Amino acid sequence: MNYSLKGTIVRIEPSLNPFRRTLIPKQHGQSQIDPRVVLSWIQNCNEHHGRCKIRRHESVNREPPLIRLIDVKSKRLITMREPVKYMALSYVWGNTTMFRTQKKDLKALEEVGGLSPYWNRLGQTIQDAILFVNSLNEHYLWADAICITQDDANEMRTQISQMDSIYNHAFLTLIALSATDANSDLPGVRLDTRSTTGAAAIVQGNVLSAQPPSAWADISSSSAYDTRAWTFQESVLSSRCLFFSEKRVIFQCLQSVEMEHLVSEQSSERPSPEHINPLVNLLSPFRNPTIHVNNPSALYTDFMRSFYLYQILTVNYARRKLTYPSDILNAFSGVMGMLERRGAGRFICGLPESSLDLALLWTHGSVRGIHRRNLGDNSTTPNLPSWTWAAWSGPVRWD
């Protein structure tokens, strides 16, 4: 484990510092996450963030009808038919041999302690997620490899069609930002699984603090997570995310960003939600449609906003990589489901029917490497027509 001191040294005199009550030097240099800090961020969001409350209220009537979850207390799988509070995990599978639930395993996994015999095969990312949820004294976690029966085609189809609901209804999504595969750590969950980022001390009444480089570097730096197609919709559809980077955890909701190792709550290194997710404003709840009954211009505005959101999401998604080309629409299904509720109507081969004339005006984002997407001879996905962007590999754009 390498320990280094990077960034800048700052001196803050308490008598001159208007934010002295918010100094939190004890967070600096911790090699393990303090669950109390994360819980305080969630509590603050619950109590003070109006935009987040609206998003949660809109989700009430769209709870997934059936969801299987990991009960982290009893170490088993449990099927829920009623709304329940749970966290979701978003991570990169990679080329791993981790355990994946199959039909033959279900009965054993639903017994108390049923996950214990499989613990060492779960993959480190899922293990750490279970430990972290338990450390917050929460009960339930959703992780696709465990909660979806991987050899049940009907269940796979149903669950994929519900991805927008699954991630939208999770009260927090854990994002394994620095992971390269499912055997990677969630840094900071266990002792000595991340490097410390700085130090702070009070010397003669002054706070001397080593500020790490901009936290935004942790989020914006190149990572396997940011290149994969499946993880795109998982982060986009989540109303609250907790990013696990190599040096710190960063909490982002619709209204604010919180992070470990800040010198003060007013630190200039704190990014806005838009810096972490440029789509935050676009993804905020639309205006109440009932006020549009006698206002056609407002309806038109929402129609165009919906199509603009579709464009932005598609452009960003098309850059991502897929292990199986036939998943091109499956990995975008949650986004399409969300857009349907926002006025886009049903989709035809990845294009919104309500604005099909505009959607057909897509073009290739680059002339290099453009080729038809090969779905493979064994694919159950029919060949896509040439007029959809999903039939082609490579970036797309609308001029």
C-alpha positions as CSV (number, residue, x, y, z in Angstrom):
1,M,0.0,0.0,0.0
2,N,1.5,3.4,-1.0
3,Y,0.8,6.4,1.2
4,S,1.5,9.7,-0.4
5,L,0.8,13.4,0.3
6,K,-0.4,15.2,-2.8
7,G,-2.1,18.5,-3.4
8,T,-1.7,21.6,-1.3
9,I,-1.1,22.6,2.3
10,V,-3.6,25.2,3.6
11,R,-3.6,27.1,6.9
12,I,-7.0,28.1,8.2
13,E,-7.2,30.4,11.3
14,P,-10.3,29.5,13.3
15,S,-10.8,33.2,14.3
16,L,-10.8,34.2,10.6
17,N,-12.6,31.3,9.2
18,P,-16.4,31.8,8.8
19,F,-16.9,28.1,8.3
20,R,-15.0,26.9,11.3
21,R,-17.9,24.9,12.6
22,T,-17.8,22.7,9.5
23,L,-14.1,21.8,9.7
24,I,-13.8,18.1,9.6
25,P,-10.1,17.2,9.7
26,K,-10.8,13.9,11.4
27,Q,-11.9,12.5,8.0
28,H,-8.5,13.0,6.5
29,G,-6.2,10.0,6.0
30,Q,-8.7,7.3,6.9
31,S,-8.1,4.0,5.2
32,Q,-11.6,2.8,6.0
33,I,-15.0,4.5,5.4
34,D,-16.8,5.8,8.4
35,P,-20.4,4.7,7.9
36,R,-21.7,7.5,10.1
37,V,-20.4,10.1,7.6
38,V,-22.4,8.4,4.7
39,L,-25.5,8.1,6.9
40,S,-25.3,11.8,7.6
41,W,-25.2,12.6,3.9
42,I,-28.3,10.4,3.3
43,Q,-30.1,12.0,6.2
44,N,-29.3,15.5,5.0
45,C,-30.7,14.6,1.5
46,N,-33.8,13.1,3.0
47,E,-34.6,16.2,5.1
48,H,-33.5,19.1,3.0
49,H,-33.4,18.3,-0.7
50,G,-36.7,19.3,-2.4
51,R,-35.8,18.0,-5.8
52,C,-34.8,14.6,-4.4
53,K,-38.1,14.4,-2.5
54,I,-40.1,15.0,-5.7
55,R,-38.1,12.3,-7.5
56,R,-38.8,9.8,-4.6
57,H,-42.5,10.8,-4.6
58,E,-42.8,10.2,-8.3
59,S,-41.4,6.7,-7.9
60,V,-44.0,5.5,-5.4
61,N,-46.5,4.2,-7.9
62,R,-43.8,2.5,-10.1
63,E,-42.4,0.0,-7.7
64,P,-41.2,-3.2,-9.4
65,P,-43.9,-5.8,-8.9
66,L,-41.4,-8.5,-8.0
67,I,-37.8,-8.2,-6.9
68,R,-35.3,-10.6,-5.4
69,L,-32.9,-9.1,-2.9
70,I,-29.9,-10.1,-0.8
71,D,-30.8,-10.0,2.9
72,V,-27.4,-9.0,4.3
73,K,-28.4,-9.8,7.9
74,S,-29.5,-13.4,7.3
75,K,-27.2,-14.0,4.3
76,R,-29.9,-15.3,2.0
77,L,-32.0,-14.3,-1.0
78,I,-35.5,-13.1,-0.4
79,T,-38.3,-12.3,-2.8
80,M,-40.2,-9.1,-2.1
81,R,-43.7,-8.4,-3.4
82,E,-44.2,-5.2,-1.5
83,P,-42.1,-1.9,-1.6
84,V,-39.0,-2.2,0.5
85,K,-36.0,0.0,1.1
86,Y,-32.9,-1.4,-0.6
87,M,-29.5,-0.4,-2.1
88,A,-28.4,-1.4,-5.6
89,L,-24.9,-2.3,-6.8
90,S,-23.5,-1.0,-10.1
91,Y,-20.2,-2.6,-11.1
92,V,-18.2,-4.1,-14.0
93,W,-18.4,-7.9,-14.3
94,G,-15.2,-8.3,-16.4
95,N,-13.8,-11.6,-17.3
96,T,-14.3,-13.3,-13.9
97,T,-15.6,-16.7,-12.7
98,M,-17.7,-15.3,-9.9
99,F,-20.8,-17.1,-8.7
100,R,-24.0,-16.4,-10.6
101,T,-27.4,-17.6,-9.4
102,Q,-28.9,-20.5,-11.4
103,K,-32.2,-22.3,-11.1
104,K,-30.6,-25.2,-9.2
105,D,-29.2,-22.8,-6.5
106,L,-32.4,-20.9,-5.7
107,K,-33.9,-23.2,-3.0
108,A,-30.6,-23.3,-1.0
109,L,-30.0,-19.6,-1.4
110,E,-33.4,-18.8,0.1
111,E,-32.6,-20.6,3.3
112,V,-31.1,-18.6,6.2
113,G,-27.4,-18.5,5.7
114,G,-27.8,-19.8,2.2
115,L,-25.2,-17.4,0.8
116,S,-22.5,-18.5,3.2
117,P,-21.3,-21.6,1.3
118,Y,-20.9,-19.5,-1.8
119,W,-19.3,-16.5,0.0
120,N,-15.8,-17.0,-1.5
121,R,-17.2,-17.3,-5.0
122,L,-19.4,-14.1,-4.9
123,G,-16.7,-11.8,-6.2
124,Q,-14.9,-9.2,-4.0
125,T,-17.1,-6.3,-5.2
126,I,-20.3,-8.1,-4.1
127,Q,-18.8,-9.2,-0.9
128,D,-17.7,-5.7,0.0
129,A,-21.2,-4.3,-1.0
130,I,-22.8,-6.7,1.4
131,L,-20.4,-5.8,4.2
132,F,-21.0,-2.1,3.5
133,V,-24.8,-2.3,3.5
134,N,-24.6,-4.2,6.8
135,S,-22.3,-1.5,8.2
136,L,-25.0,1.1,7.5
137,N,-27.4,-1.2,9.4
138,E,-29.5,-1.6,6.3
139,H,-31.0,-5.0,5.3
140,Y,-31.2,-5.3,1.6
141,L,-29.0,-5.2,-1.5
142,W,-29.7,-5.8,-5.2
143,A,-26.9,-7.2,-7.3
144,D,-27.7,-8.5,-10.8
145,A,-25.5,-11.6,-10.8
146,I,-27.0,-12.9,-7.6
147,C,-30.6,-11.5,-7.7
148,I,-31.4,-12.5,-11.3
149,T,-31.5,-16.2,-12.1
150,Q,-28.9,-16.2,-14.9
151,D,-30.1,-19.4,-16.7
152,D,-33.8,-18.4,-16.7
153,A,-34.6,-16.7,-20.0
154,N,-38.0,-15.5,-18.9
155,E,-36.8,-14.0,-15.7
156,M,-33.9,-12.3,-17.4
157,R,-36.3,-10.7,-19.9
158,T,-38.6,-9.5,-17.2
159,Q,-35.8,-8.1,-15.0
160,I,-34.0,-6.4,-17.9
161,S,-37.3,-4.7,-18.8
162,Q,-37.5,-3.4,-15.2
163,M,-34.0,-1.9,-14.9
164,D,-35.4,1.6,-14.8
165,S,-37.6,0.8,-11.9
166,I,-34.9,-1.3,-10.1
167,Y,-32.3,1.5,-10.0
168,N,-34.8,4.4,-9.8
169,H,-36.3,2.9,-6.6
170,A,-33.1,2.0,-4.9
171,F,-32.6,4.6,-2.1
172,L,-28.8,4.5,-2.9
173,T,-26.8,3.0,-5.7
174,L,-23.3,1.9,-4.8
175,I,-21.0,2.5,-7.8
176,A,-17.7,0.6,-8.1
177,L,-16.0,3.4,-10.0
178,S,-12.4,2.2,-9.7
179,A,-13.1,-1.5,-10.1
180,T,-11.8,-3.3,-13.2
181,D,-13.9,-6.5,-12.7
182,A,-16.2,-8.2,-10.1
183,N,-13.1,-9.3,-8.1
184,S,-12.0,-5.8,-7.3
185,D,-12.4,-4.2,-3.9
186,L,-14.8,-1.5,-3.0
187,P,-12.0,0.7,-1.6
188,G,-12.4,1.7,2.0
189,V,-15.0,-0.9,3.0
190,R,-12.3,-3.1,4.6
191,L,-9.2,-1.9,6.4
192,D,-6.2,-1.0,4.2
193,T,-8.0,-1.3,0.9
194,R,-7.3,2.2,-0.2
195,S,-4.5,4.8,0.1
196,T,-4.9,7.7,2.4
197,T,-5.3,11.0,0.7
198,G,-4.1,13.6,3.1
199,A,-3.6,14.7,6.7
200,A,-4.8,17.4,9.0
201,A,-3.8,18.7,12.4
202,I,-4.5,21.6,14.8
203,V,-1.2,23.5,15.5
204,Q,-1.3,26.5,17.8
205,G,-5.0,26.9,17.3
206,N,-4.8,26.7,13.5
207,V,-5.9,23.9,11.2
208,L,-3.2,22.8,8.9
209,S,-4.5,20.5,6.3
210,A,-3.1,18.7,3.2
211,Q,-5.8,19.0,0.6
212,P,-5.8,16.2,-1.9
213,P,-6.0,17.0,-5.6
214,S,-9.4,17.9,-6.9
215,A,-11.9,15.2,-6.0
216,W,-13.3,15.6,-9.5
217,A,-10.2,13.8,-10.8
218,D,-11.4,10.7,-9.0
219,I,-14.7,10.8,-10.9
220,S,-13.6,12.0,-14.3
221,S,-10.4,9.9,-14.6
222,S,-10.6,7.0,-17.1
223,S,-12.0,3.9,-15.6
224,A,-13.4,0.6,-16.8
225,Y,-16.8,1.6,-15.3
226,D,-17.1,4.6,-17.6
227,T,-16.5,2.5,-20.7
228,R,-19.1,-0.2,-20.2
229,A,-22.6,0.0,-21.8
230,W,-24.5,-1.7,-19.0
231,T,-23.2,0.6,-16.3
232,F,-24.3,3.7,-18.2
233,Q,-28.0,3.3,-17.5
234,E,-27.4,2.1,-14.0
235,S,-25.8,5.4,-13.0
236,V,-28.2,7.5,-15.1
237,L,-31.3,5.9,-13.6
238,S,-30.2,6.2,-10.0
239,S,-31.4,9.2,-8.0
240,R,-28.6,8.9,-5.4
241,C,-25.2,7.4,-6.0
242,L,-22.2,6.6,-3.8
243,F,-19.0,6.4,-5.9
244,F,-16.2,4.3,-4.6
245,S,-13.0,5.7,-6.0
246,E,-9.4,4.6,-5.1
247,K,-9.0,7.3,-2.5
248,R,-12.5,8.3,-1.2
249,V,-16.2,7.9,-1.5
250,I,-18.3,10.6,-3.1
251,F,-22.1,11.0,-2.6
252,Q,-24.2,12.6,-5.4
253,C,-27.9,13.2,-5.5
254,L,-30.0,15.6,-7.7
255,Q,-29.1,18.6,-5.5
256,S,-25.7,18.2,-4.0
257,V,-22.3,16.4,-3.8
258,E,-20.7,15.3,-0.5
259,M,-17.3,13.7,-0.1
260,E,-14.8,12.5,2.4
261,H,-11.6,14.5,3.2
262,L,-13.0,18.0,2.6
263,V,-11.3,20.7,4.6
264,S,-14.6,22.5,5.0
265,E,-18.1,22.3,3.7
266,Q,-17.4,25.3,1.6
267,S,-14.3,23.9,0.0
268,S,-13.7,24.9,-3.6
269,E,-12.8,21.4,-4.6
270,R,-16.4,20.3,-4.1
271,P,-18.0,19.7,-7.6
272,S,-21.6,20.3,-8.4
273,P,-24.0,17.4,-9.2
274,E,-23.8,18.6,-12.9
275,H,-20.0,18.1,-12.9
276,I,-20.4,14.5,-11.9
277,N,-23.5,13.8,-14.0
278,P,-24.0,16.4,-16.7
279,L,-27.5,15.0,-17.2
280,V,-28.7,15.8,-13.6
281,N,-30.8,18.9,-14.7
282,L,-32.3,17.1,-17.7
283,L,-33.1,14.1,-15.5
284,S,-34.9,16.2,-12.8
285,P,-38.6,15.5,-12.6
286,F,-40.7,17.1,-15.4
287,R,-43.4,19.6,-14.6
288,N,-46.7,18.2,-13.6
289,P,-48.4,17.2,-16.9
290,T,-51.9,18.1,-15.6
291,I,-51.0,21.8,-15.9
292,H,-50.5,21.4,-19.6
293,V,-54.1,20.6,-20.5
294,N,-54.9,24.0,-21.8
295,N,-51.3,24.9,-22.7
296,P,-50.2,23.3,-26.0
297,S,-47.0,25.3,-26.1
298,A,-45.9,23.7,-22.8
299,L,-46.7,20.3,-24.2
300,Y,-44.5,21.0,-27.2
301,T,-41.7,22.2,-24.9
302,D,-41.8,19.0,-23.0
303,F,-41.9,17.0,-26.2
304,M,-38.8,18.7,-27.5
305,R,-37.1,18.3,-24.1
306,S,-37.9,14.6,-24.1
307,F,-36.3,14.2,-27.6
308,Y,-33.3,16.3,-26.6
309,L,-32.8,14.1,-23.6
310,Y,-33.1,11.0,-25.8
311,Q,-30.4,12.5,-28.1
312,I,-28.0,13.2,-25.3
313,L,-28.4,9.8,-23.7
314,T,-28.0,7.9,-27.0
315,V,-24.9,9.8,-28.0
316,N,-23.3,9.0,-24.6
317,Y,-24.4,5.4,-24.6
318,A,-23.3,4.6,-28.1
319,R,-19.7,5.3,-27.1
320,R,-19.7,2.5,-24.6
321,K,-18.5,-1.1,-25.0
322,L,-20.4,-4.4,-24.9
323,T,-19.1,-7.9,-24.4
324,Y,-22.1,-9.2,-26.3
325,P,-23.2,-7.1,-29.3
326,S,-26.7,-8.5,-29.0
327,D,-27.1,-6.6,-25.7
328,I,-27.1,-3.3,-27.5
329,L,-30.8,-2.6,-26.8
330,N,-31.0,-4.7,-23.6
331,A,-28.4,-2.4,-21.9
332,F,-30.4,0.6,-23.0
333,S,-33.8,-0.7,-22.1
334,G,-34.0,1.0,-18.7
335,V,-33.3,4.4,-20.4
336,M,-36.0,3.7,-23.0
337,G,-38.4,2.8,-20.2
338,M,-37.7,6.1,-18.4
339,L,-38.1,8.0,-21.6
340,E,-41.4,6.3,-22.3
341,R,-42.8,7.7,-19.1
342,R,-41.5,11.2,-20.1
343,G,-43.5,11.3,-23.3
344,A,-41.3,9.6,-25.8
345,G,-43.9,6.8,-26.3
346,R,-42.9,3.3,-27.3
347,F,-39.6,2.5,-29.0
348,I,-39.0,0.8,-32.3
349,C,-35.5,-0.7,-32.6
350,G,-34.1,2.0,-30.2
351,L,-35.9,5.0,-31.8
352,P,-38.9,6.7,-30.2
353,E,-42.1,6.3,-32.2
354,S,-43.5,9.7,-31.2
355,S,-40.5,11.5,-32.8
356,L,-39.4,8.9,-35.4
357,D,-39.0,11.5,-38.1
358,L,-36.4,13.4,-36.0
359,A,-34.8,10.2,-34.6
360,L,-34.1,8.9,-38.1
361,L,-31.8,12.0,-38.7
362,W,-28.9,10.4,-36.7
363,T,-25.5,10.1,-38.4
364,H,-22.3,8.4,-37.5
365,G,-20.1,10.3,-35.1
366,S,-17.0,9.2,-36.9
367,V,-16.3,7.7,-40.3
368,R,-13.5,5.5,-38.9
369,G,-14.3,2.0,-37.9
370,I,-18.0,2.1,-38.8
371,H,-19.5,-1.3,-39.4
372,R,-22.7,-3.2,-39.0
373,R,-23.1,-4.7,-35.5
374,N,-22.5,-8.4,-35.7
375,L,-25.0,-10.1,-33.3
376,G,-23.6,-13.5,-33.9
377,D,-25.2,-16.7,-35.3
378,N,-26.4,-17.8,-31.9
379,S,-28.0,-14.6,-30.9
380,T,-31.7,-14.6,-30.1
381,T,-31.9,-10.9,-31.0
382,P,-33.1,-10.5,-34.6
383,N,-30.9,-8.5,-37.0
384,L,-31.6,-4.8,-36.6
385,P,-32.6,-2.7,-39.6
386,S,-30.0,-0.4,-41.1
387,W,-31.9,2.7,-40.3
388,T,-31.4,2.4,-36.5
389,W,-28.2,3.6,-34.8
390,A,-28.3,0.4,-32.8
391,A,-27.4,-1.7,-35.9
392,W,-24.0,0.0,-36.2
393,S,-20.9,0.0,-34.0
394,G,-19.4,3.3,-33.1
395,P,-20.4,6.8,-32.0
396,V,-23.5,8.6,-33.3
397,R,-24.8,12.2,-33.4
398,W,-27.6,14.4,-34.5
399,D,-26.6,17.5,-36.5
